[in-house]
XYZ file of C-alpha atoms in Angstrom:
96
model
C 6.387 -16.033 -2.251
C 8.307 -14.626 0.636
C 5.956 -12.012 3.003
C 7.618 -9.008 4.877
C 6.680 -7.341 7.879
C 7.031 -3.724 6.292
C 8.155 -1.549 9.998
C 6.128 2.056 9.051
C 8.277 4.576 10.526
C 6.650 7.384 11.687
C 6.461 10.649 13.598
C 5.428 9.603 17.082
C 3.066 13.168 17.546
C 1.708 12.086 14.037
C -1.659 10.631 13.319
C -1.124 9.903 9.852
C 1.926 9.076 7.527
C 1.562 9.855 3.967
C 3.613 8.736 1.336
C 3.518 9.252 -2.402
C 5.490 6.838 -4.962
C 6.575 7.912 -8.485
C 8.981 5.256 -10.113
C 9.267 2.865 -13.289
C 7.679 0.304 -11.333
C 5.656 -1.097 -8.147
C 8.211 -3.047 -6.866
C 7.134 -3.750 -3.179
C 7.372 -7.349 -2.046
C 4.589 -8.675 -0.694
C 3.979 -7.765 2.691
C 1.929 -6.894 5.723
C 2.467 -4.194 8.891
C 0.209 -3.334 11.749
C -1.243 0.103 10.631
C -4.621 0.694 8.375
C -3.419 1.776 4.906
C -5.551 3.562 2.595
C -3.914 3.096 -1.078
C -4.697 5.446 -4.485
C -3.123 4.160 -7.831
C -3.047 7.425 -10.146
C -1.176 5.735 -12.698
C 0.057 2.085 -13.655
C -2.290 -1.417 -14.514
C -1.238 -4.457 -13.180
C -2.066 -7.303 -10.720
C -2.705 -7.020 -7.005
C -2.727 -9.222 -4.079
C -5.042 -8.514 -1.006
C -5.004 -11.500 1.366
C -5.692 -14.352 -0.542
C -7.246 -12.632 -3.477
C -5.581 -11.691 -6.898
C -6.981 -9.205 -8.714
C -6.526 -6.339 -11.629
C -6.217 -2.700 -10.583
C -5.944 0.703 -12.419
C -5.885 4.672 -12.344
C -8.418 5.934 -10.379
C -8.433 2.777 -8.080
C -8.454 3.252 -4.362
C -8.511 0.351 -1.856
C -8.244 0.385 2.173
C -6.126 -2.500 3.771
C -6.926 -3.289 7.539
C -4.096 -3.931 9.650
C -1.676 -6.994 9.317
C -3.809 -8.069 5.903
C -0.755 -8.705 2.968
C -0.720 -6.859 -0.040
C 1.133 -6.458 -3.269
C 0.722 -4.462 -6.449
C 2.372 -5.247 -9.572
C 2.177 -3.370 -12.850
C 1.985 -5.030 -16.335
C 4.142 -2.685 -17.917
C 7.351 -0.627 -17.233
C 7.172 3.282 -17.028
C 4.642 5.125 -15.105
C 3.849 3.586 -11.598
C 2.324 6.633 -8.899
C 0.209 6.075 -6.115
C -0.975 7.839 -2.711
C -0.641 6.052 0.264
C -1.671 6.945 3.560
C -0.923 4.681 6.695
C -2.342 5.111 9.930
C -2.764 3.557 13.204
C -6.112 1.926 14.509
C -6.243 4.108 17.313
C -5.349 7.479 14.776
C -8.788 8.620 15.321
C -9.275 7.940 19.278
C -10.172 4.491 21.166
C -13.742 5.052 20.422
């Protein structure tokens, strides 16, 4: 399986970059970026990927990735996929 370097384009005066995805289906590749992400399945059951460890997730799930750590979610079935994402920057909060 092929990783990608997701680039997380954001507002450079912005702390924070929040994203929220409604489609048919988690369809991400697996990947990776540089910025803390914070991730909250409201709907969808399926496999994930963190690192080297597969796992189940559903609604009502919320996991943190640190930075450069790859991650993939993939749902079982076709139809309902939404999650909350937010993505930040180690240094969001201040160097302390």
């Amino acid at each position: 399986m092929k990783m990608v370097c997701e680039k997380v384009v954001a507002d450079e005066q912005a702390a924070f970059r929040c994203l929220q995805w409604k489609d048919t289906d988690f369809d991400f590749p697996h990947h990776f970026h540089p910025e803390i992400e914070i991730t909250h399945i409201v709907a969808s059951s399926g496999d994930v990927l963190i690192g080297d460890c597969f796992d189940t997730y559903a609604p009502g799930d919320l996991a943190m990735f640190g930075p450069d750590l790859p991650h993939r979610y993939r749902n079982w079935k076709s139809g309902n996929a939404h999650s909350r994402v937010v993505q930040f920057r180690g240094d969001a909060l201040g160097k302390e």
